[in-house]
Amino acid sequence: MTTRTDAPTRREQILKEAARLFAERGFHGVGVDEIGAAVGISGPGLYRHFPGKDAMLAELLVGISERLLAGGQLRVSEDAACQDGSPHALLDALIEGHIDFALDDRPLITLHDRELDRLRDADRKRVRQLQRQYVEVWVEVVRELYPDLPEHEARAAVHAVFGLLNSTPHLGRPDAQPDRADTAALLHRLARGAFEAAARP
Amino acid sequence: MTTRTDAPTRREQILKEAARLFAERGFHGVGVDEIGAAVGISGPGLYRHFPGKDAMLAELLVGISERLLAGGQLRVSEDAACQDGSPHALLDALIEGHIDFALDDRPLITLHDRELDRLRDADRKRVRQLQRQYVEVWVEVVRELYPDLPEHEARAAVHAVFGLLNSTPHLGRPDAQPDRADTAALLHRLARGAFEAAARP
DNA sequence: CGCCGAAGTTAACGTTCGCTAACCCGACTG
DNA sequence: CAGTCGGGTTAGCGAACGTTAACTTCGGCG
């Protein structure tokens, strides 16, 4: 785990605020003036950092998808390298990683499946391909763990569990939440239980 | 079950097409001219049926929420009236009903948690209250079935299972789907498995 | 010191959007 | 047969939006 200590660049500030605003009110529901105001500059000043509003959304969505996929692939390779690597532990690691992401980057999770269609064709294809690969990582692990589960059911179950894990934005404001660890543990149990039930006849 | 045989009114046509378009491209991403074109009339003709674009979204969201809640309450009362009513069977009935809704009205499911913030204050409060009541119906049944599950965990689990069941829009185009009954059965198993796992330590 | 480029500003343009106004037409109905 | 009214049309208004242009400010550097 690498931790940043230096201050965020202006670009990063803008991306963070844009993500929050897009998640709250939708891509078309937010004006560039609002995004600018959120970082203390005004409207057109954003164009010193991004070629346009679309580019902000594109960078956000591509970034999310890349990070999710990279995280998943990393855990798979770690499991393969470990001598006692088991599909059971690996699925737990995937679930844990996805939960971390869902709890830490709620606005991005929201955008991820909500504003995809607002992208230019090239970017949308890119994001969709990354998402597909990420799903495939999960499907392979699930099928190794539950060999009797047909592939299309495994894929549907993975999508459904993503919906389950990504439900965190609906869980009330993050400050009023009981405890992050408790929430994570509950979500983990729910996801595991769902997969187990999928494999049962 | 009451089935309609008469032709849909123009109002209903408009609502159906508006739901589809809002779900595809977002509330702000669809113009009134497009909605009109989708039902064969042009733009401002819509104002003979609705006072404004907002009103269409409001009627859609309030309608969904009311139907979901009414369906849930109906199943609870049916279970109470039945002599062999059990919380086990009741939870299954709730799950089944929600799955029917998710599979039959995909665009509405999408709108339901995506465009809520685009409503006028009064309508948004109304929808939120209905949603809260619907969640509460589920929470009560879940807690009766799993008395050891703390209330806040039951509520979080219900939200998460909603996310799971509402994942159907991500399951590829409906025509390419294997079989509706199979999908429903799988989703049902996943939801049951999640609740069971929530109750396990 | 003089210059330059990064990072802002305000003004303004062209487009799009929701909505209203004014008009039209055809089906009932007294 | 005239009147009315539901349901549609087109034209156009005012506001908001994304973007560009022109100008300013300022820190770093030869």
Coordinates of N, CA and C in Angstrom, one line a residue, chain A residues 13-104:
Chain A
Q13 N -8.0 18.0 -7.3 CA -9.1 18.6 -6.6 C -10.3 18.7 -7.5
I14 N -10.1 19.1 -8.8 CA -11.2 19.2 -9.7 C -11.9 17.9 -9.9
L15 N -11.1 16.9 -10.1 CA -11.7 15.5 -10.4 C -12.5 15.1 -9.2
K16 N -12.0 15.3 -8.0 CA -12.7 14.9 -6.8 C -14.1 15.6 -6.6
E17 N -14.0 16.9 -6.8 CA -15.3 17.6 -6.7 C -16.3 17.3 -7.8
A18 N -15.7 17.2 -9.0 CA -16.6 16.8 -10.1 C -17.2 15.5 -9.9
A19 N -16.5 14.5 -9.3 CA -17.1 13.2 -9.1 C -18.2 13.4 -8.1
R20 N -18.0 14.2 -7.0 CA -19.1 14.3 -6.0 C -20.3 15.0 -6.6
L21 N -20.1 16.0 -7.4 CA -21.2 16.7 -8.0 C -21.9 15.9 -9.0
F22 N -21.2 15.2 -9.9 CA -21.8 14.3 -10.9 C -22.6 13.2 -10.2
A23 N -22.1 12.7 -9.1 CA -22.8 11.6 -8.4 C -24.1 12.2 -7.8
E24 N -24.0 13.4 -7.3 CA -25.2 14.0 -6.6 C -26.3 14.4 -7.5
R25 N -25.9 15.0 -8.6 CA -27.0 15.6 -9.5 C -26.9 15.2 -10.9
G26 N -26.0 14.2 -11.2 CA -26.0 13.8 -12.6 C -25.1 14.6 -13.5
F27 N -24.5 14.0 -14.5 CA -23.6 14.7 -15.4 C -24.2 16.0 -16.0
H28 N -25.4 15.8 -16.6 CA -26.0 17.0 -17.2 C -26.6 18.0 -16.2
G29 N -26.7 17.5 -14.9 CA -27.3 18.4 -13.9 C -26.3 19.3 -13.2
V30 N -25.1 19.2 -13.6 CA -24.0 20.0 -13.0 C -23.4 20.9 -14.1
G31 N -23.3 22.2 -13.8 CA -22.7 23.1 -14.8 C -21.2 23.3 -14.4
V32 N -20.4 23.7 -15.4 CA -19.0 23.9 -15.2 C -18.7 25.0 -14.2
D33 N -19.6 26.0 -14.1 CA -19.5 27.0 -13.1 C -19.5 26.5 -11.7
E34 N -20.4 25.5 -11.5 CA -20.5 24.9 -10.2 C -19.2 24.1 -9.8
I35 N -18.7 23.3 -10.8 CA -17.5 22.6 -10.6 C -16.4 23.5 -10.2
G36 N -16.3 24.6 -11.0 CA -15.3 25.6 -10.7 C -15.4 26.2 -9.3
A37 N -16.6 26.6 -8.9 CA -16.9 27.1 -7.6 C -16.5 26.2 -6.5
A38 N -16.7 24.9 -6.8 CA -16.3 23.9 -5.7 C -14.9 23.8 -5.4
V39 N -14.0 24.3 -6.3 CA -12.6 24.3 -6.1 C -12.0 25.7 -6.0
G40 N -12.9 26.7 -5.9 CA -12.5 28.0 -5.7 C -12.1 28.8 -6.9
I41 N -12.3 28.3 -8.1 CA -12.1 29.1 -9.3 C -13.4 29.2 -10.0
S42 N -13.4 29.9 -11.1 CA -14.7 30.1 -11.7 C -14.8 29.6 -13.1
G43 N -15.8 28.9 -13.4 CA -16.2 28.3 -14.6 C -15.1 28.1 -15.6
P44 N -14.8 29.0 -16.5 CA -13.9 28.7 -17.6 C -12.5 28.4 -17.2
G45 N -12.2 28.7 -15.9 CA -10.8 28.4 -15.4 C -10.5 27.0 -15.5
L46 N -11.5 26.1 -15.5 CA -11.3 24.7 -15.6 C -10.6 24.3 -16.9
Y47 N -10.8 25.1 -17.9 CA -10.3 24.7 -19.3 C -8.8 24.9 -19.3
R48 N -8.2 25.4 -18.3 CA -6.7 25.3 -18.2 C -6.2 23.9 -17.8
H49 N -7.2 23.1 -17.3 CA -6.8 21.8 -16.8 C -7.4 20.6 -17.6
F50 N -8.5 20.9 -18.2 CA -9.2 19.9 -19.0 C -9.7 20.5 -20.3
P51 N -9.7 19.7 -21.4 CA -10.2 20.2 -22.6 C -11.7 20.4 -22.7
G52 N -12.4 19.9 -21.7 CA -13.9 20.0 -21.7 C -14.5 19.3 -20.6
K53 N -15.8 19.5 -20.4 CA -16.5 18.8 -19.3 C -16.5 17.3 -19.5
D54 N -16.7 16.9 -20.8 CA -16.7 15.5 -21.1 C -15.4 14.8 -20.6
A55 N -14.3 15.5 -20.8 CA -13.0 14.9 -20.5 C -12.9 14.6 -19.0
M56 N -13.5 15.4 -18.2 CA -13.5 15.1 -16.7 C -14.2 13.8 -16.4
L57 N -15.4 13.7 -17.0 CA -16.1 12.4 -16.8 C -15.4 11.2 -17.3
A58 N -14.8 11.4 -18.5 CA -14.1 10.3 -19.1 C -12.9 9.9 -18.2
E59 N -12.1 10.8 -17.7 CA -11.0 10.5 -16.9 C -11.4 9.8 -15.6
L60 N -12.5 10.3 -15.1 CA -13.1 9.6 -13.8 C -13.4 8.2 -14.1
L61 N -14.2 7.9 -15.1 CA -14.7 6.6 -15.4 C -13.6 5.6 -15.8
V62 N -12.8 6.1 -16.7 CA -11.7 5.2 -17.1 C -10.8 4.9 -15.9
G63 N -10.5 5.9 -15.1 CA -9.7 5.7 -13.9 C -10.3 4.7 -12.9
I64 N -11.6 4.8 -12.6 CA -12.2 3.8 -11.7 C -12.0 2.4 -12.3
S65 N -12.4 2.3 -13.6 CA -12.4 1.0 -14.1 C -11.0 0.3 -14.1
E66 N -10.0 1.2 -14.4 CA -8.6 0.7 -14.4 C -8.2 0.3 -13.0
R67 N -8.6 1.1 -12.1 CA -8.1 0.8 -10.7 C -8.8 -0.5 -10.2
L68 N -10.1 -0.7 -10.5 CA -10.8 -1.9 -10.1 C -10.2 -3.1 -10.7
L69 N -10.0 -3.1 -12.0 CA -9.4 -4.2 -12.7 C -8.0 -4.5 -12.2
A70 N -7.2 -3.5 -12.0 CA -5.8 -3.7 -11.6 C -5.8 -4.3 -10.2
G71 N -6.7 -3.8 -9.3 CA -6.8 -4.4 -8.0 C -7.2 -5.9 -8.0
G72 N -8.1 -6.2 -8.9 CA -8.5 -7.6 -9.0 C -7.4 -8.5 -9.5
Q73 N -6.8 -8.0 -10.6 CA -5.7 -8.8 -11.1 C -4.5 -9.0 -10.1
L74 N -4.3 -7.9 -9.4 CA -3.2 -8.0 -8.4 C -3.5 -9.1 -7.4
R75 N -4.7 -9.1 -6.9 CA -5.1 -10.1 -5.9 C -5.0 -11.5 -6.5
V76 N -5.4 -11.7 -7.7 CA -5.3 -13.0 -8.3 C -3.8 -13.5 -8.4
S77 N -3.0 -12.5 -8.8 CA -1.6 -12.9 -8.9 C -1.0 -13.2 -7.6
E78 N -1.4 -12.4 -6.6 CA -0.9 -12.6 -5.2 C -1.3 -14.0 -4.7
D79 N -2.5 -14.4 -5.0 CA -3.0 -15.7 -4.6 C -2.2 -16.8 -5.3
A80 N -2.0 -16.6 -6.6 CA -1.2 -17.6 -7.3 C 0.2 -17.8 -6.8
A81 N 0.8 -16.7 -6.4 CA 2.2 -16.7 -5.9 C 2.2 -17.4 -4.5
C82 N 1.2 -17.1 -3.7 CA 1.2 -17.7 -2.4 C 1.1 -19.2 -2.4
Q83 N 1.8 -19.9 -1.6 CA 1.8 -21.4 -1.7 C 0.5 -22.0 -1.3
D84 N -0.1 -21.4 -0.3 CA -1.4 -21.9 0.2 C -2.6 -21.1 -0.4
G85 N -2.4 -20.6 -1.7 CA -3.4 -19.9 -2.3 C -4.6 -20.8 -2.6
S86 N -5.8 -20.4 -2.2 CA -7.0 -21.2 -2.4 C -8.0 -20.3 -3.1
P87 N -8.9 -20.8 -3.9 CA -9.9 -20.0 -4.5 C -10.8 -19.4 -3.4
H88 N -11.0 -20.1 -2.3 CA -11.8 -19.6 -1.2 C -11.2 -18.3 -0.7
A89 N -9.9 -18.3 -0.4 CA -9.3 -17.1 0.1 C -9.2 -16.0 -1.0
L90 N -9.1 -16.4 -2.2 CA -9.0 -15.5 -3.3 C -10.3 -14.7 -3.5
L91 N -11.4 -15.5 -3.4 CA -12.7 -14.8 -3.6 C -12.9 -13.8 -2.4
D92 N -12.5 -14.2 -1.2 CA -12.6 -13.3 -0.1 C -11.8 -12.1 -0.3
A93 N -10.6 -12.2 -0.9 CA -9.8 -11.1 -1.2 C -10.4 -10.1 -2.2
L94 N -11.0 -10.7 -3.2 CA -11.7 -9.9 -4.2 C -12.8 -9.1 -3.6
I95 N -13.6 -9.8 -2.8 CA -14.7 -9.2 -2.1 C -14.2 -8.0 -1.2
E96 N -13.2 -8.3 -0.4 CA -12.6 -7.3 0.5 C -12.2 -6.1 -0.3
G97 N -11.5 -6.3 -1.4 CA -11.0 -5.2 -2.2 C -12.1 -4.3 -2.8
H98 N -13.2 -5.0 -3.2 CA -14.3 -4.3 -3.8 C -15.0 -3.5 -2.7
I99 N -15.1 -4.1 -1.6 CA -15.8 -3.4 -0.4 C -15.0 -2.1 -0.1
D100 N -13.7 -2.3 0.0 CA -12.9 -1.1 0.3 C -13.1 0.0 -0.7
F101 N -13.2 -0.4 -1.9 CA -13.4 0.6 -3.0 C -14.8 1.3 -2.8
A102 N -15.8 0.4 -2.6 CA -17.1 0.9 -2.5 C -17.3 1.9 -1.3
L103 N -16.6 1.6 -0.2 CA -16.8 2.4 1.0 C -15.9 3.7 0.9
D104 N -14.8 3.6 0.2 CA -13.9 4.7 0.2 C -14.2 5.7 -0.9

